[in-house]
XYZ file of C-alpha atoms in Angstrom:
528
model
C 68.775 -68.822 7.018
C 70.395 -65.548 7.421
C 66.973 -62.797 6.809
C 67.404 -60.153 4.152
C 68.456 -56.962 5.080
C 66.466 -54.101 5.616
C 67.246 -50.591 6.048
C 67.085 -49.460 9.817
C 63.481 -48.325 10.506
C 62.072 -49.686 7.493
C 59.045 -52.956 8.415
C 57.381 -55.210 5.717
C 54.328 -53.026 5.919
C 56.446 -49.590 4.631
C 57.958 -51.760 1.594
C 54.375 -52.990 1.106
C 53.059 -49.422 0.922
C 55.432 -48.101 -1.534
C 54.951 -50.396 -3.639
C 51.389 -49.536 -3.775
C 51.682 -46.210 -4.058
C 54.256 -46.723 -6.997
C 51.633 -49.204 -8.901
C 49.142 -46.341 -8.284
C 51.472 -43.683 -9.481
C 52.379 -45.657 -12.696
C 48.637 -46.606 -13.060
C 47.772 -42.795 -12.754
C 50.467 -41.876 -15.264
C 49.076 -44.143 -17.871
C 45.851 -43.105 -17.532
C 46.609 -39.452 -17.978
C 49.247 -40.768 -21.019
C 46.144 -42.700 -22.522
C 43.764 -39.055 -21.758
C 45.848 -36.810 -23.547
C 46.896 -39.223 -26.568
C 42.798 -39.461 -26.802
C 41.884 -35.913 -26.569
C 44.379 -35.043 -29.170
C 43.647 -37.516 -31.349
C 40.392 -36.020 -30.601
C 41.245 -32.907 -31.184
C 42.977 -33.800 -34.628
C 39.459 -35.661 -35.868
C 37.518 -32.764 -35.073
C 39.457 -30.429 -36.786
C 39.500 -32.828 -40.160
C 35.588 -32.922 -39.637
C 35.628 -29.362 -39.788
C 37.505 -28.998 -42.075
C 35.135 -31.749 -44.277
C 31.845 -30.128 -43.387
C 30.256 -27.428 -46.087
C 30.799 -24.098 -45.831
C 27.663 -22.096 -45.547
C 29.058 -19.483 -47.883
C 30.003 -22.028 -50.943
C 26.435 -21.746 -52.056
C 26.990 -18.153 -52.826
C 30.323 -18.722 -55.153
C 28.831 -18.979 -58.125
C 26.273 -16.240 -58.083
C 29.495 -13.862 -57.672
C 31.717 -13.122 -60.850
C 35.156 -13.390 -60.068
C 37.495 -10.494 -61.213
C 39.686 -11.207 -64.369
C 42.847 -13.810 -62.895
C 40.709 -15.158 -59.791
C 40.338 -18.906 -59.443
C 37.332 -19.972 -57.322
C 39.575 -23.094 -55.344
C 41.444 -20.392 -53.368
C 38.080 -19.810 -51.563
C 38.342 -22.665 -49.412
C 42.611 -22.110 -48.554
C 43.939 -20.347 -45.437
C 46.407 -17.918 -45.095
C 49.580 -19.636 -43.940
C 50.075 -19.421 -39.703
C 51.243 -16.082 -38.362
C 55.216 -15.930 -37.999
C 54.535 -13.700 -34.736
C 52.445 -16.082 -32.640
C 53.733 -16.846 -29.408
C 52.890 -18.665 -26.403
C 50.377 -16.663 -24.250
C 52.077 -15.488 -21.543
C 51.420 -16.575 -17.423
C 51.056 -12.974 -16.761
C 47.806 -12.886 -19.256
C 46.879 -15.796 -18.231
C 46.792 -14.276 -14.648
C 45.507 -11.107 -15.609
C 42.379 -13.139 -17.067
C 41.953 -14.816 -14.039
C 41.729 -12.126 -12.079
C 38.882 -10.403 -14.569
C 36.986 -13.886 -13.752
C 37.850 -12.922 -9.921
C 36.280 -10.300 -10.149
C 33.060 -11.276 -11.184
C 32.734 -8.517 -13.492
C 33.235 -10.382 -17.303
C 30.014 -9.068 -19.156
C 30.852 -8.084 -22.941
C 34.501 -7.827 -23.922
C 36.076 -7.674 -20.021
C 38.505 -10.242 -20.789
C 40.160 -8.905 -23.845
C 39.440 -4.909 -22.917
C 42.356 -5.962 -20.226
C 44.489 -6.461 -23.681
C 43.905 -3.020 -24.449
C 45.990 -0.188 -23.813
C 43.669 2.857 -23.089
C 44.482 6.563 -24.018
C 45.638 8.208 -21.121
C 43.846 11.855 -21.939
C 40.601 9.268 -22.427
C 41.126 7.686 -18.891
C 41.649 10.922 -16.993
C 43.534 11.352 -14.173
C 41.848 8.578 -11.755
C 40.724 5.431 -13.600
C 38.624 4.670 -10.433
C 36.193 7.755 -11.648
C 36.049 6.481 -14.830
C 32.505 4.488 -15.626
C 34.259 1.606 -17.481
C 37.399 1.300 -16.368
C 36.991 1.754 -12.769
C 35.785 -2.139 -12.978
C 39.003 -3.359 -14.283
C 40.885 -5.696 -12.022
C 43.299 -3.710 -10.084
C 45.437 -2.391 -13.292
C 45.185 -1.286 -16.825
C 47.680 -0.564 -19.646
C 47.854 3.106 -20.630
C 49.402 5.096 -23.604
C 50.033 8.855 -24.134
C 48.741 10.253 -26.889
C 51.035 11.975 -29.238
C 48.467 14.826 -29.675
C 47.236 15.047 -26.335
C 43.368 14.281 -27.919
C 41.295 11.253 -26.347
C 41.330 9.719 -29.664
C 41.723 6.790 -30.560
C 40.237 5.746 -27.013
C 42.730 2.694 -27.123
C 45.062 0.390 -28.800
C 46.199 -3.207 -28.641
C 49.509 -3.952 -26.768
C 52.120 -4.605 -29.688
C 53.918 -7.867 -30.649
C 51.004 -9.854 -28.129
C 49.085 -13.082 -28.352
C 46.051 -12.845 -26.010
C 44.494 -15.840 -23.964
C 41.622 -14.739 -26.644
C 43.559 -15.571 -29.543
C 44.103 -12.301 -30.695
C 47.790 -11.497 -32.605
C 49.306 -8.367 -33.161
C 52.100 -7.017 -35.016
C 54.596 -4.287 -33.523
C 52.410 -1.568 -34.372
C 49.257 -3.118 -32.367
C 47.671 -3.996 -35.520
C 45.916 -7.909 -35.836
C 47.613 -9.931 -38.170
C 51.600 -10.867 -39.454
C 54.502 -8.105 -39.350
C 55.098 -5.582 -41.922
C 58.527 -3.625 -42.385
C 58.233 -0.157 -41.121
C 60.067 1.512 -44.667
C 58.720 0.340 -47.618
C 60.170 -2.019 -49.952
C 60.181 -1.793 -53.618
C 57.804 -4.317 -55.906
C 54.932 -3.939 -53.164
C 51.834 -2.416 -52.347
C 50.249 -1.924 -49.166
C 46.177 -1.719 -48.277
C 45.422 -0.883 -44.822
C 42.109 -1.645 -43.951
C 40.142 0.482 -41.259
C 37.166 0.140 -39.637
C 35.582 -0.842 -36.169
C 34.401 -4.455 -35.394
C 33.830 -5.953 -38.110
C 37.146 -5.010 -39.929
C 39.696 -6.415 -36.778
C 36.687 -9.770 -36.149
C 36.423 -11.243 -32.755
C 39.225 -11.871 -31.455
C 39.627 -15.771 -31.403
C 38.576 -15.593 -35.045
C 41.740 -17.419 -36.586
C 41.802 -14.620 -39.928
C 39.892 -11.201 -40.120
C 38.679 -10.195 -43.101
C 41.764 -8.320 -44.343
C 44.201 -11.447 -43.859
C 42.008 -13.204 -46.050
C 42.459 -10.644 -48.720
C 45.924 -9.830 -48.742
C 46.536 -13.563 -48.689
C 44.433 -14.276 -51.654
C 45.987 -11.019 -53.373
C 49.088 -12.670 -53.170
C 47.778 -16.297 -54.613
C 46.346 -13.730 -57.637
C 49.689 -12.111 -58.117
C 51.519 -14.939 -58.286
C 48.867 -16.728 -60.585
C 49.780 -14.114 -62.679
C 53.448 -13.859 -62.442
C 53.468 -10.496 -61.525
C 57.049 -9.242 -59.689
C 55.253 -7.729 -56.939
C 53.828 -8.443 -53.276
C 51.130 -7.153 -51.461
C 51.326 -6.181 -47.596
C 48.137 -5.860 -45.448
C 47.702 -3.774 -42.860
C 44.568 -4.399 -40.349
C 44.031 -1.235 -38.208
C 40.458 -2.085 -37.452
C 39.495 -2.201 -33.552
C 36.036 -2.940 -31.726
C 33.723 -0.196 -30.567
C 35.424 2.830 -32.171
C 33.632 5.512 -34.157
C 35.100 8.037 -36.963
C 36.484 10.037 -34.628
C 38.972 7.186 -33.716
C 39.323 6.209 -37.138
C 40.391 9.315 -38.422
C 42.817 9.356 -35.833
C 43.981 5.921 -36.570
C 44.759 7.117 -39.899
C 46.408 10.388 -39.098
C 48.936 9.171 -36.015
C 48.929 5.220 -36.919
C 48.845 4.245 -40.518
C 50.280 7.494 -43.013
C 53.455 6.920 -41.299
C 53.437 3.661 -42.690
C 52.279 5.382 -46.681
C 49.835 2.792 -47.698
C 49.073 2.985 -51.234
C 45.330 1.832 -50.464
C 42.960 2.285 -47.372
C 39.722 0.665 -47.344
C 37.034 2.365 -44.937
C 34.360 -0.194 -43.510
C 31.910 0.927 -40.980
C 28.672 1.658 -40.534
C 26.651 0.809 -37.334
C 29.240 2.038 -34.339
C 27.109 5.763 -35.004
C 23.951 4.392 -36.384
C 21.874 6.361 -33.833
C 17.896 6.429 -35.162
C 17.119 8.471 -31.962
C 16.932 11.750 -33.038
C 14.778 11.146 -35.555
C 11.866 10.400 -33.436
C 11.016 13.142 -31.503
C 8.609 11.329 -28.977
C 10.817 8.481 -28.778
C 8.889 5.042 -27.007
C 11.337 4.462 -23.642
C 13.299 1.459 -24.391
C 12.628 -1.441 -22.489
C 15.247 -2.366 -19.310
C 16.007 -6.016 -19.715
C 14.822 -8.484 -22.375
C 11.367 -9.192 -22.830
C 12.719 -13.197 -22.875
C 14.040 -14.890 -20.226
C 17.957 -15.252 -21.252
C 19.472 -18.391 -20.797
C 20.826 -19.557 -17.375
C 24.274 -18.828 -16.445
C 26.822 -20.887 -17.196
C 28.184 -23.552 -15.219
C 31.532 -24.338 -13.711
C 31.796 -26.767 -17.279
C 30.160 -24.110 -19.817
C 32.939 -22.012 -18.441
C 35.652 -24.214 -18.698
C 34.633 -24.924 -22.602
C 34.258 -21.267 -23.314
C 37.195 -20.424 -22.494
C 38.962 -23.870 -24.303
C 37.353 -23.182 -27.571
C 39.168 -20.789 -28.586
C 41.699 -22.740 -29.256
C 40.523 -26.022 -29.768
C 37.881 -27.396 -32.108
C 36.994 -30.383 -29.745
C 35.934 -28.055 -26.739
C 33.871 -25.784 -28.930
C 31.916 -28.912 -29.992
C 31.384 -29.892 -26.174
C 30.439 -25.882 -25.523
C 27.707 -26.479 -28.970
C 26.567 -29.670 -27.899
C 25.752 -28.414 -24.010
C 24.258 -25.119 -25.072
C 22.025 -27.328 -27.640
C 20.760 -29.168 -24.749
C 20.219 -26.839 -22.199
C 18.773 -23.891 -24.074
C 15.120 -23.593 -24.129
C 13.669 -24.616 -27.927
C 11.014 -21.851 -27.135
C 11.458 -18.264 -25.568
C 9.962 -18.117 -22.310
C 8.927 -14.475 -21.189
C 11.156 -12.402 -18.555
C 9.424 -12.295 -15.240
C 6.599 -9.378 -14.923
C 6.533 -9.344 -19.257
C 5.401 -11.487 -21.863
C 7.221 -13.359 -24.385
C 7.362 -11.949 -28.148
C 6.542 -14.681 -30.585
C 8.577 -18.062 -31.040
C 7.801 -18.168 -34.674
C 11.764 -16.196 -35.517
C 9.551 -12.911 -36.411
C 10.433 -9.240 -35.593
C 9.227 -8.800 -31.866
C 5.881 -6.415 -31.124
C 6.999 -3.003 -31.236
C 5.680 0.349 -29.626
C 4.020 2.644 -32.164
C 6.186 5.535 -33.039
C 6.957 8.520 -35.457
C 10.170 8.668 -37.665
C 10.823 12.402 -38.839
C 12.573 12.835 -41.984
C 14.954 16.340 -41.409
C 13.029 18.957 -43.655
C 14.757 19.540 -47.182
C 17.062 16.536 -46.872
C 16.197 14.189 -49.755
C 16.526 10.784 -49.047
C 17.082 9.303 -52.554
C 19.924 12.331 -53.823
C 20.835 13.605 -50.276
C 22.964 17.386 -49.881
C 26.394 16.076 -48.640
C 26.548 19.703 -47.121
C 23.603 19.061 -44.907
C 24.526 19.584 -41.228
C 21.546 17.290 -40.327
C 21.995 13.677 -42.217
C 20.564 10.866 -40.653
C 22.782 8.269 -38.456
C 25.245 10.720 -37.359
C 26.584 10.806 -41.101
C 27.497 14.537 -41.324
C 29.897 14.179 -38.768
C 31.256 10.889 -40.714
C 31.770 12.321 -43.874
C 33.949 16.066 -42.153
C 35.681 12.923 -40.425
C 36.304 10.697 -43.647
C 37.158 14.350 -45.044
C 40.041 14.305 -42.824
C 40.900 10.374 -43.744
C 40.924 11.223 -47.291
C 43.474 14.284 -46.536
C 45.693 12.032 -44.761
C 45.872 9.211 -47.192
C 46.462 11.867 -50.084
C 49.147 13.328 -48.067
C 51.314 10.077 -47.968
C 50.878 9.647 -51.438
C 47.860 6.935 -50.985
C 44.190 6.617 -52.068
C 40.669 6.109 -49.974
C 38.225 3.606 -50.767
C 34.563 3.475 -49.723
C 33.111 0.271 -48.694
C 29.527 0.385 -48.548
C 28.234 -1.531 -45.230
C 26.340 -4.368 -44.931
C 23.263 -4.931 -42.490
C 21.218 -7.978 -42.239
C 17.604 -6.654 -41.410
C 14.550 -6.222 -43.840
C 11.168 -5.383 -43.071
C 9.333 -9.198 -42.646
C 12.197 -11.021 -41.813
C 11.851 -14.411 -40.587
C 14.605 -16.000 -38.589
C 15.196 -19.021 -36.394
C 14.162 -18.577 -32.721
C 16.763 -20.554 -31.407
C 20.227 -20.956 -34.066
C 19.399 -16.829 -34.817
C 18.823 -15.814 -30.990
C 21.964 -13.184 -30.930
C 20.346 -11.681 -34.460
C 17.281 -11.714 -32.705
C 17.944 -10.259 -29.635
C 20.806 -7.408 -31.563
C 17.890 -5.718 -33.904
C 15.054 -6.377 -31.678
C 16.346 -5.302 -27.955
C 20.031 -3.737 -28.735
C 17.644 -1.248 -31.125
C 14.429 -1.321 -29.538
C 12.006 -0.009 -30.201
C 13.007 0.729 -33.818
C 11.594 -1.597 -36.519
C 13.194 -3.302 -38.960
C 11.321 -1.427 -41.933
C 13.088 1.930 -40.588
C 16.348 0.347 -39.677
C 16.830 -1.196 -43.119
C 15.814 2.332 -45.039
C 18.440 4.300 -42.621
C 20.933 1.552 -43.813
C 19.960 1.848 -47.323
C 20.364 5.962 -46.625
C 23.462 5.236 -45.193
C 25.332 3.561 -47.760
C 23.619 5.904 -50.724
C 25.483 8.498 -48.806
C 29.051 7.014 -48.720
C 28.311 6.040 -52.624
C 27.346 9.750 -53.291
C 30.517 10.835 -51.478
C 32.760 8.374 -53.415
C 31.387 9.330 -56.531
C 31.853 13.459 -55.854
C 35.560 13.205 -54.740
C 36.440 10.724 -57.087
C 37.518 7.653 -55.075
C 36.629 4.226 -55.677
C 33.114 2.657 -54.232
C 33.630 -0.675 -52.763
C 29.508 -2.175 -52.877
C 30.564 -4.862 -50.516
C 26.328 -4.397 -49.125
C 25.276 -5.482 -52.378
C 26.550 -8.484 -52.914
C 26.846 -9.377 -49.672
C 24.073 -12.576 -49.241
C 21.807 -11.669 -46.343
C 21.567 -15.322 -45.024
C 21.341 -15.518 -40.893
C 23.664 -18.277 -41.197
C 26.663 -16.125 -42.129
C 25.995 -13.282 -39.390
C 26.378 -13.570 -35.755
C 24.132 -10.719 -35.411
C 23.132 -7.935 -37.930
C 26.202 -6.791 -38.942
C 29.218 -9.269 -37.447
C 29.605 -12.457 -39.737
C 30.497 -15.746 -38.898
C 33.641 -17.435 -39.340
C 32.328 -18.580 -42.833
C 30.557 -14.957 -43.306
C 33.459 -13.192 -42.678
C 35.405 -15.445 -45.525
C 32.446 -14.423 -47.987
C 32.701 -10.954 -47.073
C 36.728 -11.041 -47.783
C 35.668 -13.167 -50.817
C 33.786 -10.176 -52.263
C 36.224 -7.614 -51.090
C 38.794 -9.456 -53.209
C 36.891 -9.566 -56.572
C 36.122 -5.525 -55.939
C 39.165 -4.567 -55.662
C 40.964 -6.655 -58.312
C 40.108 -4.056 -60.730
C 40.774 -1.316 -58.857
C 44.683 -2.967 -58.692
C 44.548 -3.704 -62.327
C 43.876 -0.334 -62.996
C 46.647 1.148 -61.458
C 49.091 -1.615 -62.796
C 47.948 -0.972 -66.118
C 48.755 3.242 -65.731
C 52.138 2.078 -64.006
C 50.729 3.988 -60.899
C 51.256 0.841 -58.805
C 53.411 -0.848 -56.920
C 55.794 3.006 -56.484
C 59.170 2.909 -57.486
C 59.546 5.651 -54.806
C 57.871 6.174 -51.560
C 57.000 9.324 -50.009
C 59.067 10.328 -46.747
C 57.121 10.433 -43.762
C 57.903 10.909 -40.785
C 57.773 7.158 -38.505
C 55.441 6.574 -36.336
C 55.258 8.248 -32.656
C 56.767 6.267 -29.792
C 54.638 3.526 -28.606
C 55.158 2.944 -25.428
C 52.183 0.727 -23.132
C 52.066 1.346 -19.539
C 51.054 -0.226 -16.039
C 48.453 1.584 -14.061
C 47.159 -0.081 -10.681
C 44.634 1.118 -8.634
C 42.587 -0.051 -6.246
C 39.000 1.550 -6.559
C 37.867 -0.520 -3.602
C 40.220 0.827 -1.362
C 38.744 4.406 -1.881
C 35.252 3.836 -1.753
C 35.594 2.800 1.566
């Protein structure tokens, strides 16, 4: 018989390996077919789970009275998805790897590379400055239309961060809003520090929560109008920033509304203790050991997927000590969840200021608050001048003296009073928070603007608050929740005097060129 034929060069053993190394290829390829199918079927379960297990805030519903057209079943719906989310880009993706590169990642590294930095707050050589010098080879830099360093920085506009984090075209979180304003609408902004923008892979901040559930109220009611939310809250910012966030960011954009929520970014007890204890250097605790290559891998997955966060719970849960072991040289504080030993101290009370009916003209109020209220001064101007109104939230803290907290589930609220504001205890933190917000009540009540006591009816559970003052997914829902049924009335009000929404808008002027910039450096390079 004639033999088959067989391409020149070709033996029985070459046809014998490809065909092996196809079987293994199609083998492979079913396997990884058969992975991802799982993991996002996975993924899909989890998130129904979720999405089944009870909130840690519904408890609280019925203790708070709703405002007059609020139904309670909105609590548990979503905003819709934001319009403006895109698919994160390789060159963030890159930019984050590099920050992991680098080894330098502590606090908010990865998403402070999001940020686009003042340029008169910078200076002139990034590689002197004490922050930024650590940055991975570049930052993204704006000019300030008033030449001051304030606000210290921005978010990049139209963006979505590896983190999760959206913004609009003016760098605010959250959906688009037009730039003129349309007729039959109202806009809030909302300003603030941390805790009005929320971490970052948070799907909603407080504010989108609001202005979504304003909307579900409006239409409940068949009212002909809409309501647009602006969120022009950013992490670690004080008044100063604020007040520039107000003057060069959102009057151009005449909100009707601007809620101000803030209260711990210049909480500083220090100068009321004269002889002030020296704070100790590192945690009295050993902290938990550094992650692995895993723990790092899940981090960064869950922020966007449900099934990796349960994988990042489920390893912490088994490889983080049940009991605090002390730091090397020190001893532990106790495991029972109680405030940690503290070293004895003085609190001086400034002479003539009285803490219950405080002078609002006082140079020398407590936690920094004389230079708040000049700032909040210069807020109020601002709204006023576009033809808006300021409202005073008060600010909620979760410390009392004698509170008793979970060792282990509370260990950020734990370490956050009892080392981020060592050596203060929490009988004198709580009363300078108390002082605090009978201040901004007093002020609201003098220049005639609405009070907001979000503080008060705010539940002080642990399990809404990732520390003292930052709230939970669910805590940040409640907090919206309550910010909704306080300022119902206040919108009622002016509907009823025909006040709201305008039928014509003041003309301001738009908003200064925005325009990020690349600046690379290498600091390495000049050290040497």
């Amino acid at each position: 018989m004639q033999g088959r034929f067989r391409p020149s060069g070709f033996t029985s053993s070459d046809v014998l390996t490809t065909a092996v190394v196809v079987a293994v290829l199609k083998n492979a390829l079913l396997i990884l077919v058969s992975v991802v199918l799982c993991t996002a079927a996975a993924e899909g379960m989890v998130r129904w789970l979720d999405a089944q297990e009870p909130s840690a805030a519904l408890k609280y519903l019925d203790g708070l009275p709703l405002a007059e057209g609020v139904q309670r079943a909105w609590f548990g719906e979503d905003p819709p998805p934001l319009p403006n989310r895109h698919a994160v880009s390789s060159e963030a993706v890159e930019l984050v790897r590099r920050v992991e590169a680098s080894g330098v990642t502590e606090g908010t590294r990865r998403s402070d590379m999001f940020k686009v930095w003042n340029s008169a707050f910078v200076g002139p050589d990034p590689c002197a400055h004490p922050y930024l010098k650590d940055a991975p080879g570049q930052i993204y830099v704006y000019d300030p239309p008033d030449g001051s360093p304030w606000p210290r920085f921005r978010f990049l506009p139209d963006t979505t961060t590896p983190i999760g984090l959206v913004t609009n075209a003016y760098g605010f979180r959250g959906g688009p809003v037009p730039l003129a304003r349309q007729p039959k609408t109202i806009r809030i902004a909302f300003i603030g520090a941390s805790t009005t923008v929320a971490s970052h892979h948070f799907p909603y901040s407080y504010p989108e929560h609001v202005g979504y559930w304003l909307n579900r109220w409006a239409a409940a009611k068949k009212l002909d109008l809409r309501f647009e939310v602006l969120n022009a809250g950013r992490e670690s910012i004080g008044s100063p920033d604020i007040a520039a966030i107000m003057r060069n960011e959102v009057a151009p954009l005449a909100p009707d509304l601007v809620v101000y929520y803030e209260g711990a970014n210049q909480f500083y007890l220090e100068p009321l203790v004269p002889q002030l204890p020296p704070r100790p250097a590192r945690l009295p605790v050993a902290p938990p050991p550094a992650p692995g290559l895993l723990e790092r891998i899940l981090e960064d997955l869950s922020y966007s997927s449900a099934l990796a966060k349960r994988l990042k719970n489920l390893v912490a849960e088994h490889t983080s000590p049940r009991d605090p072991k002390p730091a090397p040289g020190g001893s532990a504080p106790g495991a029972d969840g109680r405030e940690w030993p503290k070293p004895d101290y003085t609190l001086v009370w400034p002479k003539g200021v009285d803490e219950k009916d405080p002078d609002l003209a006082r140079k020398d109020l407590p936690v920094t608050l004389s230079a708040i209220l000049a700032d909040l001064g210069r807020i109020e101007a601002t709204t006023e001048a576009v033809g808006g109104e300021l409202a005073l939230a008060s600010f909620k803290w979760l410390v009392e003296d004698g509170m008793v907290l979970d060792p282990v589930r509370h260990r950020f609220i734990l370490e956050y009073l009892n080392f981020g504001y060592a050596p203060f205890r929490y009988r004198d933190l709580a009363r300078l928070a108390r002082f605090q917000n009978r201040v901004l009540e007093k002020y609201a009540k003098e220049h005639r603007i609405d009070f907001l006591d979000v503080a008060r009816l705010m539940p002080s559970d642990p399990d809404l608050f990732i520390d003292a003052i930052h709230g939970t997914t669910e805590g940040v829902r409640l907090r919206a929740w309550i910010m909704l049924q306080l300022l119902v009335p206040v919108i009622d009000r002016h509907l009823a005097d025909g006040t709201w929404p305008k039928k014509s808008f003041p003309i301001v002027p738009p908003p200064a060129p925005y325009k990020p910039r690349v600046v690379t450096f290498q600091c390495e390079r000049k050290a040497r």
